[in-house]
Coordinates of C-alpha atoms (C1' of nucleotides) in Angstrom, one line a residue:
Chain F
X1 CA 102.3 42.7 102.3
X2 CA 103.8 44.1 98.9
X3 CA 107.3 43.4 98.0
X4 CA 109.6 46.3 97.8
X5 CA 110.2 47.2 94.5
X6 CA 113.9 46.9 93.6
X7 CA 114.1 50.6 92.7
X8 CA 112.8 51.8 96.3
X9 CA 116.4 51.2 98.1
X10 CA 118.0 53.2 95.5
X11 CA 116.2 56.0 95.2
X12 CA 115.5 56.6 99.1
X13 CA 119.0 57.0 98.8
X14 CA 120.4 60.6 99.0
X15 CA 122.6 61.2 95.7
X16 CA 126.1 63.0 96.0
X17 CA 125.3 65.0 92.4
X18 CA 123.3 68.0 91.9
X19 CA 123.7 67.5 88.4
X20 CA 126.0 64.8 87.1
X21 CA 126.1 66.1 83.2
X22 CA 128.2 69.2 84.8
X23 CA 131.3 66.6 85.2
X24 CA 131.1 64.8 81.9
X25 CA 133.9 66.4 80.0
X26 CA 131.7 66.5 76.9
X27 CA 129.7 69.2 79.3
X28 CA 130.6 72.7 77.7
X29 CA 130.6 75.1 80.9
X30 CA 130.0 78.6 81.1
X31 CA 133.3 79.2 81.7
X32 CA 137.0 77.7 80.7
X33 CA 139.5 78.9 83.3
X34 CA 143.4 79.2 82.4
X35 CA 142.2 79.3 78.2
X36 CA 141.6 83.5 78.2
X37 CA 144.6 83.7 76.3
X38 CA 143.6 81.1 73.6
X39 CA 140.2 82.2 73.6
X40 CA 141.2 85.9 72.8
X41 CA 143.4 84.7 70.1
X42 CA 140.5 82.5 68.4
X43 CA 138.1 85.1 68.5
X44 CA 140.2 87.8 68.1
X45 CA 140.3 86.0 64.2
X46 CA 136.9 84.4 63.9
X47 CA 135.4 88.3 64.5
X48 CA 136.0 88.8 60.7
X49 CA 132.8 86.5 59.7
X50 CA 131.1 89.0 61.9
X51 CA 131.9 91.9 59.1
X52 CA 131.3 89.1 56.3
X53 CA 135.4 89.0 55.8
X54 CA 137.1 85.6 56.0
X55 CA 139.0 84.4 59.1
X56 CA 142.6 83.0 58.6
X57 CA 142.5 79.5 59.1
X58 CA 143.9 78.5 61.7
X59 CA 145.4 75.1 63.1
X60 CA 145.2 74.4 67.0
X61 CA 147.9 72.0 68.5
X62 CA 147.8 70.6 71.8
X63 CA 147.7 67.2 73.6
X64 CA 144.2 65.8 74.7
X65 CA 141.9 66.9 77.1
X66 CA 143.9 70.5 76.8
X67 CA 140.9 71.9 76.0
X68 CA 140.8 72.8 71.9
X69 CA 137.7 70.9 71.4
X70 CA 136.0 72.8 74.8
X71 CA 137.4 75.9 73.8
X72 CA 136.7 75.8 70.0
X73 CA 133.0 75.3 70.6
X74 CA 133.0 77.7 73.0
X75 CA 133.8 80.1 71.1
X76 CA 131.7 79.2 68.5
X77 CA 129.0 79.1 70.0
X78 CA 129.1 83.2 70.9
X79 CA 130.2 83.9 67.6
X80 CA 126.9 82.4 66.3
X81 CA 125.1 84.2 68.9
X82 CA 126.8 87.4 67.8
X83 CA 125.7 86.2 64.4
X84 CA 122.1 86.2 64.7
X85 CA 122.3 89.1 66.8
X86 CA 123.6 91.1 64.2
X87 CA 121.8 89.6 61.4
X88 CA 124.9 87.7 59.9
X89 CA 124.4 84.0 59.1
X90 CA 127.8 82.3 60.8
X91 CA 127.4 78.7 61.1
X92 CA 130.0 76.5 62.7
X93 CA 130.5 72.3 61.7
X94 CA 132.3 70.2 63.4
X95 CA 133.4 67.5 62.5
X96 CA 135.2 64.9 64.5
X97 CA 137.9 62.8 62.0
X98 CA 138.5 60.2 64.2
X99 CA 134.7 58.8 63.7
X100 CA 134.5 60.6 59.6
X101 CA 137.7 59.4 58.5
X102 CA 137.8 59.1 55.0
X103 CA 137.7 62.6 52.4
X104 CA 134.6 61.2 50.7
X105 CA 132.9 60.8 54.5
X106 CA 134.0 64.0 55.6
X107 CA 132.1 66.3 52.4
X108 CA 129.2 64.0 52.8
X109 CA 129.2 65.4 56.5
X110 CA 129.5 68.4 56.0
X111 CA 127.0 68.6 53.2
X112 CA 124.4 66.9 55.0
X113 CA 124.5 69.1 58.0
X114 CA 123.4 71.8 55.5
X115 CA 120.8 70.0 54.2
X116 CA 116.9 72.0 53.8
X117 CA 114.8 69.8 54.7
X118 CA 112.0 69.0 51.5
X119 CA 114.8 71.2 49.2
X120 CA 117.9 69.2 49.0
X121 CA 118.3 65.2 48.8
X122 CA 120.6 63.8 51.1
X123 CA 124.0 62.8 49.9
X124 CA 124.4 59.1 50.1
X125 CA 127.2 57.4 52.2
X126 CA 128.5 56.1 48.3
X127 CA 128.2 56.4 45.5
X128 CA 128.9 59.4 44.4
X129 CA 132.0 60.9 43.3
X130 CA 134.2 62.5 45.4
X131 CA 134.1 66.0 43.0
X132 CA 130.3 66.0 42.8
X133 CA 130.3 66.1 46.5
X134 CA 132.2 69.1 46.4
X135 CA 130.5 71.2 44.1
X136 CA 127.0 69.9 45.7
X137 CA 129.2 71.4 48.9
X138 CA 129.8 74.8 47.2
X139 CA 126.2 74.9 45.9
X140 CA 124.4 74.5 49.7
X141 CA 127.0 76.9 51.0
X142 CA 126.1 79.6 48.7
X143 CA 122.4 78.8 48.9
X144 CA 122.4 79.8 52.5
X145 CA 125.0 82.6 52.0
X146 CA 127.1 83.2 55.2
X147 CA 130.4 82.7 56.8
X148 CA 130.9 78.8 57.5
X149 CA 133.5 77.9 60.1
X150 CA 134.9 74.2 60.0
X151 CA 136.2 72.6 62.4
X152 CA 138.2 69.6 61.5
X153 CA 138.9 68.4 65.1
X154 CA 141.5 65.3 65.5
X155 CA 142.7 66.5 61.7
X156 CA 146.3 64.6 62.2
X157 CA 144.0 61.5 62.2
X158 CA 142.7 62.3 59.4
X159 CA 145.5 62.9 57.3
X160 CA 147.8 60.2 58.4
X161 CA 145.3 57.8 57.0
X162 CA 143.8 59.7 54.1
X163 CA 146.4 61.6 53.1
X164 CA 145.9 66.1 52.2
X165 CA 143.0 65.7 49.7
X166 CA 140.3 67.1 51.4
X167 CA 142.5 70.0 53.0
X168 CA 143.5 71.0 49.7
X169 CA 140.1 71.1 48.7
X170 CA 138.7 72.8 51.7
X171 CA 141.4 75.4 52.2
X172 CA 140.6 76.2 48.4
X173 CA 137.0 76.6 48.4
X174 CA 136.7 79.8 49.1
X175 CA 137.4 80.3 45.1
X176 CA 134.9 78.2 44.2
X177 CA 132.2 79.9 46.7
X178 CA 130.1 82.7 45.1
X179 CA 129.1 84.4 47.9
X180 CA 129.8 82.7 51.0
X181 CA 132.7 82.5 52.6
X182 CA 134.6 79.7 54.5
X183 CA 137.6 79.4 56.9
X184 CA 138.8 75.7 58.0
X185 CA 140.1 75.5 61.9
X186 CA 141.7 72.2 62.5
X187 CA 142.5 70.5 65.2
X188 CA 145.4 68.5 66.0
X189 CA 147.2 66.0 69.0
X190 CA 150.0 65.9 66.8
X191 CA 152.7 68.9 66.6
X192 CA 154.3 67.6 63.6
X193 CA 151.5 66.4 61.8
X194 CA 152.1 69.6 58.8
X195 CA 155.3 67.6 57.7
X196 CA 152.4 65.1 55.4
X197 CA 150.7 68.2 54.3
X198 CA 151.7 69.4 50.7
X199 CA 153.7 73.0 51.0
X200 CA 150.4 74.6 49.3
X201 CA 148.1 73.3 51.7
X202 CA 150.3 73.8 54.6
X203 CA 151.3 77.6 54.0
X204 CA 147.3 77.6 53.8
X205 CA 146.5 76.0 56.9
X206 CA 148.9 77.4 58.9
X207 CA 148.0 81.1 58.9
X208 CA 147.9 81.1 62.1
X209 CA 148.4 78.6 64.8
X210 CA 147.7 78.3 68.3
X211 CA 149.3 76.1 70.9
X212 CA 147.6 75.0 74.0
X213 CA 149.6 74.4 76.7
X214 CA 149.0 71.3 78.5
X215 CA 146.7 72.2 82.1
X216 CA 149.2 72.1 85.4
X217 CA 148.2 70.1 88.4
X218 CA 147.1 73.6 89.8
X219 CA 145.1 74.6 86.9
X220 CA 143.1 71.1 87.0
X221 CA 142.8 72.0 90.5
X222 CA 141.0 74.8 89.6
X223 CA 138.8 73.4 86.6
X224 CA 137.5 70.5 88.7
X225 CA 136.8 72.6 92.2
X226 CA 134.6 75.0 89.5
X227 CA 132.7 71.8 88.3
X228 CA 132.3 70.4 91.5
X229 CA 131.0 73.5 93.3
X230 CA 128.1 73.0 90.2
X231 CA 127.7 69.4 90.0
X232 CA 128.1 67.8 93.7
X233 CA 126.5 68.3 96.8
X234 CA 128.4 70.6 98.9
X235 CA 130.4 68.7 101.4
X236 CA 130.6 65.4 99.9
X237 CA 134.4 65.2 98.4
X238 CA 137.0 64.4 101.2
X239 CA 140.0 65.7 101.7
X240 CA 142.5 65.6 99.3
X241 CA 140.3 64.3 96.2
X242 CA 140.7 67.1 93.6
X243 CA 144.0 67.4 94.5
X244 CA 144.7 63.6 94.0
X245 CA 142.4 63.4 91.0
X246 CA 144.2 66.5 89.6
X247 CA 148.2 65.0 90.4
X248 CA 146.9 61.7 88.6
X249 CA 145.2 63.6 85.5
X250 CA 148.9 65.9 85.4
X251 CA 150.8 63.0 85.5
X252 CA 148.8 61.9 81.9
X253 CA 150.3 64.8 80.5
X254 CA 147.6 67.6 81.9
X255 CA 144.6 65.9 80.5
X256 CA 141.5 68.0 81.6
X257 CA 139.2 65.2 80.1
X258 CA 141.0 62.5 82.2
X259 CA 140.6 64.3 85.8
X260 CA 136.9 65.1 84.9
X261 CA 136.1 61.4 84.6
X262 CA 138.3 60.5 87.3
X263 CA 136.2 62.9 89.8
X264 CA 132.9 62.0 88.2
X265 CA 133.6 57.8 88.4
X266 CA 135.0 57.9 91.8
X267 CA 131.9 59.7 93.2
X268 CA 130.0 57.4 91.7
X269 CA 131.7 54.6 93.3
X270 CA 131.2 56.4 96.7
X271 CA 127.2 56.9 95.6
X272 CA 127.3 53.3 94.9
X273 CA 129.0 51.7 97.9
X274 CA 126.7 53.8 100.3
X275 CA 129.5 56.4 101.4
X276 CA 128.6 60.0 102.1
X277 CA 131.9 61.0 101.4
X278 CA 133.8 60.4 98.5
X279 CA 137.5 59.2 99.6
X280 CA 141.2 58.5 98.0
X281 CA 140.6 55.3 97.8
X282 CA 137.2 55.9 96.0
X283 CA 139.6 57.8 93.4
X284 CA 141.8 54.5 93.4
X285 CA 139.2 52.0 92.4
X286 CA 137.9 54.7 89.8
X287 CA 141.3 55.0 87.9
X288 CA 141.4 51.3 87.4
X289 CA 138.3 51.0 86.3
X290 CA 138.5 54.1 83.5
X291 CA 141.4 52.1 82.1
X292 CA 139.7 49.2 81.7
X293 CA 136.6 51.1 80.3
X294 CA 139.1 52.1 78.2
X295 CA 140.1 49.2 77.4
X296 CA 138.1 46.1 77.3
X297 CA 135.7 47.3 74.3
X298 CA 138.3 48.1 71.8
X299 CA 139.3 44.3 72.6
X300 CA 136.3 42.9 71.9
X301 CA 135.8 44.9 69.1
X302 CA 138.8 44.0 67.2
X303 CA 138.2 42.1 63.9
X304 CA 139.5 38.4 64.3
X305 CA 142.4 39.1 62.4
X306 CA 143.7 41.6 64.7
X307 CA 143.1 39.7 67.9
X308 CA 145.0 37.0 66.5
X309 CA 147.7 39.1 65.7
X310 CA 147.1 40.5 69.5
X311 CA 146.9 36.9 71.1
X312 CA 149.8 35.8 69.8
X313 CA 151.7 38.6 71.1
X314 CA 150.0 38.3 74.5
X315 CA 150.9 34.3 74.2
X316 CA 154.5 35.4 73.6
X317 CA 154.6 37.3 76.8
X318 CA 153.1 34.9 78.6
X319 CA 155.5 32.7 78.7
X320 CA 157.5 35.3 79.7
X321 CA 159.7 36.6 76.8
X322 CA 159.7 40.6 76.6
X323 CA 160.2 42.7 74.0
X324 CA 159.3 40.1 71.0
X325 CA 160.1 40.9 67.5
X326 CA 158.0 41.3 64.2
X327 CA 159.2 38.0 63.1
X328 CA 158.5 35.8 66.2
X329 CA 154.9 37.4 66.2
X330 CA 154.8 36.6 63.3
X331 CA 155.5 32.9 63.7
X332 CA 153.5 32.6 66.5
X333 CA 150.6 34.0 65.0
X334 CA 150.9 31.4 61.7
X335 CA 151.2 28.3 64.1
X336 CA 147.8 29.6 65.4
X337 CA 146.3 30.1 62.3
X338 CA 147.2 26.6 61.6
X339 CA 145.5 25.7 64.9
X340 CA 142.4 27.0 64.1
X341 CA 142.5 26.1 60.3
X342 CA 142.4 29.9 58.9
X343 CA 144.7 30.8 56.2
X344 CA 147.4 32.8 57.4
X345 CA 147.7 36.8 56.1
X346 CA 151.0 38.1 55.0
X347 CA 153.7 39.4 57.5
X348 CA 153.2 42.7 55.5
X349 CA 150.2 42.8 56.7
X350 CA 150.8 42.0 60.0
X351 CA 153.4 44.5 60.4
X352 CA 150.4 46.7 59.2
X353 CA 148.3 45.4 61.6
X354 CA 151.0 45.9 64.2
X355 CA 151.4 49.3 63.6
X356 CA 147.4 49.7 64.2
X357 CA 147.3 47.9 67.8
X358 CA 149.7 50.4 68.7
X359 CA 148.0 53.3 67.7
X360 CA 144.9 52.3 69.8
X361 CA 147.5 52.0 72.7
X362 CA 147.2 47.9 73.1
X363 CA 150.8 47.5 72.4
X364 CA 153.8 49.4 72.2
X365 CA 155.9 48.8 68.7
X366 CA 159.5 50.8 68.8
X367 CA 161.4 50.3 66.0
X368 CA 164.7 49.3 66.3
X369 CA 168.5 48.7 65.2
X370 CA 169.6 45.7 66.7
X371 CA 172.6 46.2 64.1
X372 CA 173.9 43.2 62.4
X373 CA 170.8 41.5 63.6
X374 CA 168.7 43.6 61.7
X375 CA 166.1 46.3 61.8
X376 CA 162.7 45.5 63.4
X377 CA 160.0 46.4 65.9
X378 CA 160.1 45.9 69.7
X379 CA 156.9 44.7 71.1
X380 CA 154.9 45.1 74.5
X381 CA 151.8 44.8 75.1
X382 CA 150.0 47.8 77.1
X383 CA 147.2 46.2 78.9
X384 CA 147.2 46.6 81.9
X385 CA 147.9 43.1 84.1
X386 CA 144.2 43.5 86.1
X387 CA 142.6 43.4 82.7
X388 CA 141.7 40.0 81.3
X389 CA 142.1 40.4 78.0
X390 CA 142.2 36.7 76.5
X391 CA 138.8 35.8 78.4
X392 CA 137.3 39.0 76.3
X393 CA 138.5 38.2 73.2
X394 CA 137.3 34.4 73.5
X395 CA 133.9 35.6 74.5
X396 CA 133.7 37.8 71.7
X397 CA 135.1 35.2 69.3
X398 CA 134.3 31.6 70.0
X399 CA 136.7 30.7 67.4
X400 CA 139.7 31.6 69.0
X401 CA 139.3 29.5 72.1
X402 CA 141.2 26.6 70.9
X403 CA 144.5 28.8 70.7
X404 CA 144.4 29.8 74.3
X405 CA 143.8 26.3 75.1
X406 CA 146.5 24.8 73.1
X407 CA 149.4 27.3 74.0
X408 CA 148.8 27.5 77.5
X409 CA 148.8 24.2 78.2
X410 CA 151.7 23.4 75.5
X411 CA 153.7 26.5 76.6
X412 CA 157.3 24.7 75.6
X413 CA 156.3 24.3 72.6
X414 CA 156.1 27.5 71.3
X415 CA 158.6 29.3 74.0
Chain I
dA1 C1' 184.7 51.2 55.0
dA2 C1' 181.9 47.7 53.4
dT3 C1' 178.6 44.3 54.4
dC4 C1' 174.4 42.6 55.7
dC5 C1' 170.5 41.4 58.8
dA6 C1' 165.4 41.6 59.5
dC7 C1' 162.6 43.9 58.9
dA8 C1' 160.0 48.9 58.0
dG9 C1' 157.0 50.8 55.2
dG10 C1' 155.7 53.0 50.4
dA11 C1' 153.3 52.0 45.8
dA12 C1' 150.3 49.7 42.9
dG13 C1' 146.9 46.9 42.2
dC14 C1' 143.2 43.2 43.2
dC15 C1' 138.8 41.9 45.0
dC16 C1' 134.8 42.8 47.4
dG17 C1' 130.6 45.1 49.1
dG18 C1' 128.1 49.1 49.0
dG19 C1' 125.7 52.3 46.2
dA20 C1' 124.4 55.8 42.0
dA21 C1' 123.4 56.8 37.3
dC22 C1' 122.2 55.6 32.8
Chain E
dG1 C1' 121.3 45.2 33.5
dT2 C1' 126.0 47.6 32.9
dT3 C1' 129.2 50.9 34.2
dC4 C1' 130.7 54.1 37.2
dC5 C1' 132.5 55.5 42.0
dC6 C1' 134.4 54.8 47.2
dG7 C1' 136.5 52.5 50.8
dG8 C1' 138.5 48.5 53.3
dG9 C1' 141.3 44.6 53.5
dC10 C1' 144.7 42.4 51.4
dT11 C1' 148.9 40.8 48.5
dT12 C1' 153.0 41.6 45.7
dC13 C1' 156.9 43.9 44.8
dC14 C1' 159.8 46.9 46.2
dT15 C1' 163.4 50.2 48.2
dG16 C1' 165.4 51.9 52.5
dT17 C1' 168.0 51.6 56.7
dG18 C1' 170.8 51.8 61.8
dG19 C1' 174.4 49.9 63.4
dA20 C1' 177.1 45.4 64.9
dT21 C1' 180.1 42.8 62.5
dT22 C1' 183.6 41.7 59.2

DNA sequence: AATCCACAGGAAGCCCGGGAAC
DNA sequence: GTTCCCGGGCTTCCTGTGGATT
């Protein structure tokens, strides 16, 4: 008698997707409803490369998962259709500033997604200076003569850590360009984000902007059922689940991205438990488990510095103080570097350091007047409870173990 | 109205590791 | 090898500040 291969049980089983990739919100679809309006705009502009003129550049505001990404590549991707269809070299790069964060990254990027093979060397990751990039740049552009569209998606990213630089450059290389042409679209979470830019490079930017409003609970209605219909088995979602995953997604501020995931993870706990239906409480379990997705990698991931910095406050609310301040983080945080024997940083550099925890959403840091009692930061952290987060960060970083150990077992001492 | 707290957060510069060019 | 460049992490030094208190 053979023993069942391991495998047999779940593939006998009948899957709820037609085709999964359909609900990933990386999926471009055929169609983006509720976006005609930004789409027109868009390509109302980019038509120009069609004729060999230059675009304006434009700059697309909007909160994630409103669609700019979706709806940039989308349109992108006709207009280099259209291009090769008519004979006109358009080529689109995109470039995601979140990942290529620096000026010097972003040129090397962009350069080497222009690269002929056998022709060109590849520009290293360093090395070079940051101007021989650029002309290197100008020179691959013109070699392939065209109209290049850039996308700079997540730009406020960008320039909140590397300052206008590369803007200035890009928005200006059209006068360096023999006979190419560029145009620069960025991207942006942040409506305010223009106030870094220099006026030069701002006025340049800015020729026209686009806002995208963020999706309604109806529109995400809409988006998901057209997914679905694609991407499930027909029959299989319960009553009530797009609407439910579309109020949760709406109540994130309209993120399309969010309800997408949230409809793909909860079917996939259906698939997984057995159930031929996919049910509320399917979409329940799901939401927990996207934010601790979320989550528990950028935890682990954190340099030790950091996660002391983040223990500390976590060992601060523990014993049940809200709200802590700069300076007791601070404290707490050099009583366990002393723990553990490391030299402790600066509080400059833990207000730094602060600053960042909050920007990948593990705390939130308000600063504050508390009047005569000074100016300062008010700090919670933003994990959610189900989330274990000092069991991850010991796992990742044996070190660190001793801290846990002494202040939760000494918890007077440091309240 | 002046003071003053407890920091925020900018600027400059150091050191390091990575690499290129000469 | 030496000298150049980039970027990250960090320190030092600094100026700025909202509002309770004096």
């Amino acid at each position: 008698m053979s023993i069942p291969n391991i495998f047999d049980d779940l593939l006998s089983r009948k899957s709820l997707f037609k085709n999964k990739e359909i609900l990933r919100h990386d999926h471009s679809p055929r169609r983006l409803p509720h976006r005609d309006e930004e789409i027109n705009k868009i390509s109302y502009n980019l038509v120009e490369a069609l004729y060999g003129h230059i675009p304006s550049n434009m700059t697309l505001y909007g909160v994630t998962g409103a669609g700019k990404t979706a709806v940039t590549s989308y349109v992108c991707q006709h207009l280099e259709e259209k291009g090769r269809e008519k004979g006109r070299n358009v080529e689109t790069i995109m470039v995601n500033c979140r990942q290529i964060d620096t000026q010097y990254r972003v040129l090397t990027f962009i350069g080497n997604s222009l690269l002929e093979e056998h022709e060109d060397e590849e520009i290293p990751f360093t090395g070079w200076p940051t101007d021989r990039v650029m002309k290197e740049l100008v020179k691959r552009m013109d070699k392939r003569s065209g109209v290049f569209i850039i996308v700079l998606d997540e730009i406020d990213h960008l320039v909140r850590k590397a300052g206008d630089d590369l803007l200035y450059n890009l928005t200006n290389i059209n006068s360096m360009l023999k006979v190419s042409r560029a145009c620069v679209i960025g991207i942006s979470n942040d409506l305010k984000f223009t106030d870094f830019l220099d006026p030069r490079v701002k006025s340049r930017l800015g020729q026209l902007d686009i806002l995208f409003k963020p999706y309604d609970a109806q529109q995400l209605q809409d988006i998901l059922r057209q997914r679905s219909d694609a991407a499930l088995v027909e029959g299989v979602l319960g009553a009530g689940v797009i609407e439910l995953c579309s109020a949760l997604a709406a109540q994130e501020h309209g993120d399309a991205r969010c309800a997408l995931d949230l409809l793909r993870i909860s079917t996939e706990k259906a698939e997984f438990a057995g159930d031929e239906i996919v049910l509320s409480h399917h979409v329940r379990t799901a939401q927990h488990q996207i934010e601790s997705d979320q989550i528990a990698p950028v935890i682990s991931s954190l340099p030790t510095q950091q996660k002391l910095v983040l223990a500390s406050i976590l060992i601060n609310e523990h014993t049940g103080l809200k709200n802590i301040q700069t300076g007791e983080v601070y404290e707490i945080y050099r009583q366990a570097c002393k723990h553990i024997r490391q030299s402790p940083l600066t509080q400059r550099r833990i207000s730094g350091i602060i600053q960042n925890l909050d920007m990948l959403g593990l705390i939130t840091a308000r600063t504050i007047s508390r009047g005569r009692y000074g100016r300062t930061k008010e700090i919670t952290s933003s994990i959610p409870k189900n989330l274990e987060a000092i069991p991850l960060m010991v796992e990742s970083e044996e070190d660190l173990k001793p801290i846990f150990e002494h202040s939760y077992n000494h918890q007077s001492r440091l309240a």
